[in-house]
């Protein structure tokens, strides 16, 4: 393993003793002292974190704690100001050659983004395209796959999220929950190695949350590596392999979801959970 | 009978002042029309004779042609300029800024005149490699015909205005759309072309229709380059037979007819780009006309009858 063993990594080794200790596994996401500023506001103040392949990491914390910003740094929608951030062993947005770090050209940034799926709080479906067109757009234009393949896979994905009958429907004719499931299918169509979820159920009516969480749960069972910013403690407890509590731009507490939720170690975590649970 | 489902039967509110004002407007309009129609110096036979005359007809076609080409240049170049203006590359965005500043800052009449008289400044235009004799050269007069001068003047000027319209449209698209597209790995120009511009169309179309209608009439500035479009034709005829007002009537009638058709066309284009943003498309003018007629005749709409079978069932 690399240097700087964080508290988190020790816990991981304990959990996956068969994998973590003997075999070298490249983390899917590795953050080392990641800092991010917006003007004079420091949003991330040194985040250290590892997410291993096939792992589901849930992030909770009060709004403004930096969870979403961290997520957006992972696919370089935001540039980090200090620290190092790796996805699948490669720096995000930069390239290391010798001692120096070079900024990556736009082309490479986009190629790397195409390997990471992202689901937004406000869905952000393309309103001028039907559900199927939303799903096939990127594989068709970015990966330049054949239309027949992409169409078949697109239909299959929409079926998988339970929307086989909504293929030709425009987003505004779908409910929020249906839109979010199309958004998940759209991200999956790029066959990503990592999925980022930015509060995927926060904009939904309570009765529609379940359908979206079911899709995410199925995805986790299929072995997708996922980082999920969420307020759904039930989901975090049942599906998450690890739970991170963030506050004030740092990770306050990290551990197994059940343990963190049932027996938080830090005062700040206790206060937050007392309000939320 | 179930009392709750009974339709409201109220005496409709009367609007006497609408009738009064309507009558007054009709009277004034009638007066103006009567004055013009019976004006002793106005020869209606001349108007009718020239309305569908061959030369005028050719002028109409050339006006449409000029408008179409100038708008095509305007829209095409305008989109390019708008995308350039929003580029992160400072050179590219400055070039666009300068273009818009210059072409919007000088009168279109001056610009047409400039292209028309270009040969006074540059008798020859050519492209070639500097400090060598390799290249092509042509006389400005043969290269830039009066028609081309007008097209360049109108089109390049229009591009500056269209650039700002397109830019407003692009900015109006929610930023989350760009982010979602970027997260899928789409590059800037692809995001523009496939995601942002199609959505911006809804904002771009109405002012573009406006610009097209405006261009239809601005094309009459071709008069100064003696390009024989509608206005030039009617002026030429008028200068020969001195029926100035009659021919202005003829030209106006054609301009009005063309703008009316464009207005209708604009409506349907807007309707097309509204798909996906509205759950139900707005009615076409024909549908709306029918609806007005229908509601005018059938005073209380039908909920009472629609409810009837249900209440019978409930009783049984």
CSV table of C-alpha atoms in Angstrom, one decimal, chain A:
chain,number,residue,atom,x,y,z
A,1,UNK,CA,0.0,0.0,0.0
A,2,UNK,CA,1.0,3.6,-0.4
A,3,UNK,CA,2.1,6.0,2.3
A,4,UNK,CA,-0.2,8.0,4.5
A,5,UNK,CA,-2.4,5.3,5.9
A,6,UNK,CA,-5.5,7.2,7.0
A,7,UNK,CA,-7.9,6.1,9.7
A,8,UNK,CA,-10.3,5.0,7.0
A,9,UNK,CA,-7.9,2.7,5.3
A,10,UNK,CA,-7.2,0.9,8.5
A,11,UNK,CA,-10.8,0.2,8.9
A,12,UNK,CA,-11.1,-1.1,5.4
A,13,UNK,CA,-8.3,-3.5,5.9
A,14,UNK,CA,-10.1,-4.8,8.9
A,15,UNK,CA,-13.3,-5.3,6.9
A,16,UNK,CA,-11.9,-6.9,3.7
A,17,UNK,CA,-9.1,-8.7,5.5
A,18,UNK,CA,-8.9,-11.2,2.7
A,19,UNK,CA,-8.4,-8.6,-0.1
A,20,UNK,CA,-6.9,-5.5,1.4
A,21,UNK,CA,-4.0,-6.9,3.2
A,22,UNK,CA,-2.5,-9.4,0.8
A,23,UNK,CA,-3.3,-8.2,-2.7
A,24,UNK,CA,-2.6,-4.7,-4.0
A,25,UNK,CA,-5.9,-3.3,-5.1
A,26,UNK,CA,-5.9,0.0,-6.8
A,27,UNK,CA,-8.5,2.2,-5.2
A,28,UNK,CA,-11.2,3.4,-7.7
A,29,UNK,CA,-11.1,6.8,-6.0
A,30,UNK,CA,-8.2,8.0,-3.8
A,31,UNK,CA,-8.2,11.5,-2.3
A,32,UNK,CA,-5.2,12.8,-0.6
A,33,UNK,CA,-5.6,16.1,1.3
A,34,UNK,CA,-8.0,17.5,-1.3
A,35,UNK,CA,-8.6,21.2,-1.0
A,36,UNK,CA,-11.1,23.3,-2.9
A,37,UNK,CA,-11.8,27.0,-2.6
A,38,UNK,CA,-14.6,29.1,-4.2
A,39,UNK,CA,-13.1,32.6,-4.0
A,40,UNK,CA,-12.3,33.1,-0.3
A,41,UNK,CA,-14.6,30.3,0.8
A,42,UNK,CA,-12.8,27.0,1.6
A,43,UNK,CA,-15.2,24.3,0.7
A,44,UNK,CA,-12.9,21.3,1.0
A,45,UNK,CA,-10.2,21.5,3.6
A,46,UNK,CA,-8.2,18.4,3.3
A,47,UNK,CA,-10.2,15.3,2.4
A,48,UNK,CA,-8.6,11.9,2.5
A,49,UNK,CA,-10.6,9.0,1.3
A,50,UNK,CA,-10.3,5.7,-0.6
A,51,UNK,CA,-13.1,4.0,-2.4
A,52,UNK,CA,-12.3,0.5,-3.6
A,53,UNK,CA,-13.8,-1.3,-6.6
A,54,UNK,CA,-17.2,-2.8,-6.1
A,55,UNK,CA,-17.7,-0.7,-3.0
A,56,UNK,CA,-20.6,1.6,-2.2
A,57,UNK,CA,-19.6,4.6,-0.3
A,58,UNK,CA,-22.3,6.9,1.1
A,59,UNK,CA,-21.6,10.4,2.1
A,60,UNK,CA,-23.8,12.3,4.6
A,61,UNK,CA,-23.5,15.7,6.2
A,62,UNK,CA,-25.2,19.0,6.6
A,63,UNK,CA,-25.6,21.2,3.5
A,64,UNK,CA,-22.5,23.2,2.7
A,65,UNK,CA,-20.3,20.6,4.2
A,66,UNK,CA,-18.6,19.9,0.8
A,67,UNK,CA,-20.1,16.5,-0.1
A,68,UNK,CA,-21.4,17.6,-3.5
A,69,UNK,CA,-18.3,19.6,-4.3
A,70,UNK,CA,-16.1,16.6,-3.5
A,71,UNK,CA,-18.2,14.5,-5.8
A,72,UNK,CA,-17.9,17.0,-8.6
A,73,UNK,CA,-14.1,17.1,-8.2
A,74,UNK,CA,-14.0,13.4,-8.9
A,75,UNK,CA,-15.0,13.9,-12.5
A,76,UNK,CA,-13.3,17.2,-12.8
A,77,UNK,CA,-16.4,19.3,-13.0
A,78,UNK,CA,-14.6,21.3,-10.3
A,79,UNK,CA,-10.8,21.8,-10.2
A,80,UNK,CA,-9.1,21.0,-7.0
A,81,UNK,CA,-6.8,23.7,-5.5
A,82,UNK,CA,-4.5,21.5,-3.5
A,83,UNK,CA,-3.9,17.8,-2.7
A,84,UNK,CA,-4.2,14.8,-5.0
A,85,UNK,CA,-7.2,13.1,-6.4
A,86,UNK,CA,-6.9,9.8,-8.3
A,87,UNK,CA,-9.5,7.8,-10.2
A,88,UNK,CA,-8.5,4.2,-11.0
A,89,UNK,CA,-4.8,5.1,-10.2
A,90,UNK,CA,-4.7,8.1,-12.5
A,91,UNK,CA,-4.7,11.8,-11.5
A,92,UNK,CA,-7.9,13.6,-12.2
A,93,UNK,CA,-7.4,16.4,-14.7
A,94,UNK,CA,-3.6,16.2,-14.6
A,95,UNK,CA,-0.8,14.0,-15.7
A,96,UNK,CA,2.3,13.2,-13.8
A,97,UNK,CA,5.5,12.9,-15.8
A,98,UNK,CA,8.6,12.7,-13.6
A,99,UNK,CA,8.3,15.2,-10.8
A,100,UNK,CA,6.1,17.6,-12.7
A,101,UNK,CA,2.3,17.7,-13.0
A,102,UNK,CA,0.9,18.8,-16.4
A,103,UNK,CA,-2.7,20.0,-17.0
A,104,UNK,CA,-4.5,17.5,-19.2
A,105,UNK,CA,-6.0,18.8,-22.5
A,106,UNK,CA,-9.7,19.0,-22.8
A,107,UNK,CA,-9.9,15.9,-25.0
A,108,UNK,CA,-8.4,13.7,-22.2
A,109,UNK,CA,-10.5,15.2,-19.5
A,110,UNK,CA,-13.6,14.4,-21.5
A,111,UNK,CA,-12.4,10.9,-22.2
A,112,UNK,CA,-11.9,10.3,-18.5
A,113,UNK,CA,-15.3,11.8,-17.6
A,114,UNK,CA,-16.9,9.4,-20.1
A,115,UNK,CA,-15.8,6.5,-17.9
A,116,UNK,CA,-17.5,8.0,-14.8
A,117,UNK,CA,-21.3,8.1,-14.6
A,118,UNK,CA,-23.0,10.9,-12.7
A,119,UNK,CA,-26.5,11.3,-11.5
A,120,UNK,CA,-27.7,14.8,-10.4
A,121,UNK,CA,-30.2,16.0,-7.8
A,122,UNK,CA,-32.2,17.8,-10.5
A,123,UNK,CA,-32.0,14.9,-13.0
A,124,UNK,CA,-30.8,17.3,-15.8
A,125,UNK,CA,-32.3,15.2,-18.5
A,126,UNK,CA,-32.2,16.7,-22.0
A,127,UNK,CA,-35.7,18.0,-22.4
A,128,UNK,CA,-35.6,18.1,-26.2
A,129,UNK,CA,-34.8,14.4,-26.5
A,130,UNK,CA,-37.0,11.4,-25.7
A,131,UNK,CA,-36.0,9.0,-22.9
A,132,UNK,CA,-34.3,6.7,-25.3
A,133,UNK,CA,-32.6,9.5,-27.2
A,134,UNK,CA,-31.3,10.8,-23.8
A,135,UNK,CA,-29.8,7.4,-23.1
A,136,UNK,CA,-28.2,6.8,-26.5
A,137,UNK,CA,-26.8,10.3,-27.1
A,138,UNK,CA,-23.5,10.0,-25.4
A,139,UNK,CA,-22.6,6.4,-26.5
A,140,UNK,CA,-23.5,7.4,-30.0
A,141,UNK,CA,-21.6,10.7,-30.2
A,142,UNK,CA,-18.8,10.3,-27.6
A,143,UNK,CA,-17.9,6.7,-28.0
A,144,UNK,CA,-19.1,6.6,-31.6
A,145,UNK,CA,-20.6,3.2,-31.2
A,146,UNK,CA,-22.9,1.7,-33.9
A,147,UNK,CA,-26.4,2.9,-33.8
A,148,UNK,CA,-27.9,-0.6,-33.7
A,149,UNK,CA,-25.8,-1.6,-30.7
A,150,UNK,CA,-26.6,1.5,-28.8
A,151,UNK,CA,-30.3,1.3,-29.5
A,152,UNK,CA,-30.5,-2.2,-28.3
A,153,UNK,CA,-28.5,-1.4,-25.1
A,154,UNK,CA,-30.6,1.7,-24.5
A,155,UNK,CA,-33.8,-0.2,-24.6
A,156,UNK,CA,-32.4,-2.9,-22.4
A,157,UNK,CA,-31.2,-0.3,-19.8
A,158,UNK,CA,-34.6,1.5,-19.8
A,159,UNK,CA,-36.2,-1.9,-19.2
A,160,UNK,CA,-33.8,-2.6,-16.4
A,161,UNK,CA,-34.8,0.6,-14.6
A,162,UNK,CA,-38.5,-0.3,-15.2
A,163,UNK,CA,-39.3,2.1,-18.0
A,164,UNK,CA,-39.6,-0.1,-21.0
A,165,UNK,CA,-43.0,1.6,-21.9
A,166,UNK,CA,-41.5,5.1,-21.7
A,167,UNK,CA,-38.9,4.8,-24.4
A,168,UNK,CA,-40.4,7.4,-26.7
A,169,UNK,CA,-41.6,9.8,-24.0
A,170,UNK,CA,-40.2,13.3,-23.4
A,171,UNK,CA,-38.8,13.9,-19.9
A,172,UNK,CA,-41.5,16.5,-18.9
A,173,UNK,CA,-44.1,13.8,-19.4
A,174,UNK,CA,-42.4,11.6,-16.8
A,175,UNK,CA,-42.6,11.8,-13.0
A,176,UNK,CA,-39.6,12.9,-11.0
A,177,UNK,CA,-38.8,9.3,-10.1
A,178,UNK,CA,-39.1,8.2,-13.7
A,179,UNK,CA,-36.9,11.0,-14.8
A,180,UNK,CA,-34.2,10.1,-12.3
A,181,UNK,CA,-34.3,6.5,-13.5
A,182,UNK,CA,-33.8,7.6,-17.1
A,183,UNK,CA,-30.9,9.7,-15.8
A,184,UNK,CA,-29.4,6.6,-14.2
A,185,UNK,CA,-29.9,4.6,-17.4
A,186,UNK,CA,-28.3,7.5,-19.4
A,187,UNK,CA,-25.2,7.3,-17.1
A,188,UNK,CA,-25.0,3.5,-17.3
A,189,UNK,CA,-25.2,3.6,-21.1
A,190,UNK,CA,-21.6,4.8,-21.1
A,191,UNK,CA,-20.7,1.6,-19.3
A,192,UNK,CA,-18.9,3.5,-16.5
A,193,UNK,CA,-16.5,2.0,-14.0
A,194,UNK,CA,-17.7,4.3,-11.3
A,195,UNK,CA,-21.0,6.0,-10.6
A,196,UNK,CA,-21.4,9.2,-8.7
A,197,UNK,CA,-24.8,10.1,-7.2
A,198,UNK,CA,-25.4,13.6,-6.0
A,199,UNK,CA,-28.4,13.5,-3.8
A,200,UNK,CA,-30.4,11.5,-6.3
A,201,UNK,CA,-33.6,11.4,-4.3
A,202,UNK,CA,-33.6,14.8,-2.7
A,203,UNK,CA,-35.8,16.4,-5.4
A,204,UNK,CA,-38.4,13.6,-5.4
A,205,UNK,CA,-41.8,13.2,-3.8
A,206,UNK,CA,-41.4,10.7,-0.9
A,207,UNK,CA,-43.5,8.0,-2.6
A,208,UNK,CA,-41.2,8.1,-5.7
A,209,UNK,CA,-38.0,7.7,-3.7
A,210,UNK,CA,-38.3,3.9,-3.3
A,211,UNK,CA,-38.2,3.2,-7.1
A,212,UNK,CA,-35.0,5.1,-7.5
A,213,UNK,CA,-33.4,3.5,-4.5
A,214,UNK,CA,-34.4,0.0,-5.8
A,215,UNK,CA,-32.6,0.7,-9.0
A,216,UNK,CA,-29.5,1.9,-7.1
A,217,UNK,CA,-29.6,-1.1,-4.8
A,218,UNK,CA,-29.7,-3.5,-7.8
A,219,UNK,CA,-26.8,-1.6,-9.3
A,220,UNK,CA,-24.8,-2.1,-6.1
A,221,UNK,CA,-25.6,-5.8,-6.1
A,222,UNK,CA,-24.3,-6.0,-9.6
A,223,UNK,CA,-20.9,-4.8,-8.2
A,224,UNK,CA,-20.9,-1.2,-9.4
A,225,UNK,CA,-18.5,1.1,-7.6
A,226,UNK,CA,-20.6,3.9,-6.3
A,227,UNK,CA,-20.2,7.1,-4.4
A,228,UNK,CA,-23.5,8.3,-3.1
A,229,UNK,CA,-24.2,11.7,-1.5
A,230,UNK,CA,-27.5,11.1,0.2
A,231,UNK,CA,-29.9,11.9,3.1
A,232,UNK,CA,-31.4,8.4,2.9
A,233,UNK,CA,-30.0,6.8,6.0
A,234,UNK,CA,-31.9,3.6,5.4
A,235,UNK,CA,-30.3,3.2,2.0
A,236,UNK,CA,-26.9,4.0,3.5
A,237,UNK,CA,-27.4,1.4,6.3
A,238,UNK,CA,-28.6,-1.4,4.0
A,239,UNK,CA,-26.6,-0.9,0.8
A,240,UNK,CA,-23.5,1.1,1.8
A,241,UNK,CA,-20.2,-0.6,2.5
A,242,UNK,CA,-18.9,2.5,4.1
A,243,UNK,CA,-20.4,5.7,5.4
A,244,UNK,CA,-18.6,9.1,5.5
A,245,UNK,CA,-19.8,12.0,7.6
A,246,UNK,CA,-18.5,15.3,6.4
A,247,UNK,CA,-18.8,18.7,8.0
A,248,UNK,CA,-17.0,22.0,7.3
A,249,UNK,CA,-15.0,20.6,4.4
A,250,UNK,CA,-13.4,17.7,6.2
A,251,UNK,CA,-14.3,14.1,6.9
A,252,UNK,CA,-15.3,13.9,10.5
A,253,UNK,CA,-16.1,10.3,10.8
A,254,UNK,CA,-15.9,7.2,8.6
A,255,UNK,CA,-16.8,3.6,9.1
A,256,UNK,CA,-19.3,0.9,8.6
A,257,UNK,CA,-22.7,2.5,8.1
A,258,UNK,CA,-24.4,0.5,10.9
A,259,UNK,CA,-21.7,1.4,13.4
A,260,UNK,CA,-21.6,5.1,12.5
A,261,UNK,CA,-25.3,5.4,12.5
A,262,UNK,CA,-25.9,3.4,15.7
A,263,UNK,CA,-22.9,4.6,17.6
A,264,UNK,CA,-21.3,7.8,16.3
A,265,UNK,CA,-17.9,8.6,17.8
A,266,UNK,CA,-17.8,12.3,17.3
A,267,UNK,CA,-19.9,14.9,18.9
A,268,UNK,CA,-20.6,16.6,15.6
A,269,UNK,CA,-21.9,13.4,14.1
A,270,UNK,CA,-24.1,12.7,17.1
A,271,UNK,CA,-25.7,16.1,16.8
A,272,UNK,CA,-26.3,15.7,13.0
A,273,UNK,CA,-27.8,12.2,13.3
A,274,UNK,CA,-29.9,13.3,16.3
A,275,UNK,CA,-31.5,15.9,14.0
A,276,UNK,CA,-31.8,13.6,10.9
A,277,UNK,CA,-32.8,10.3,12.3
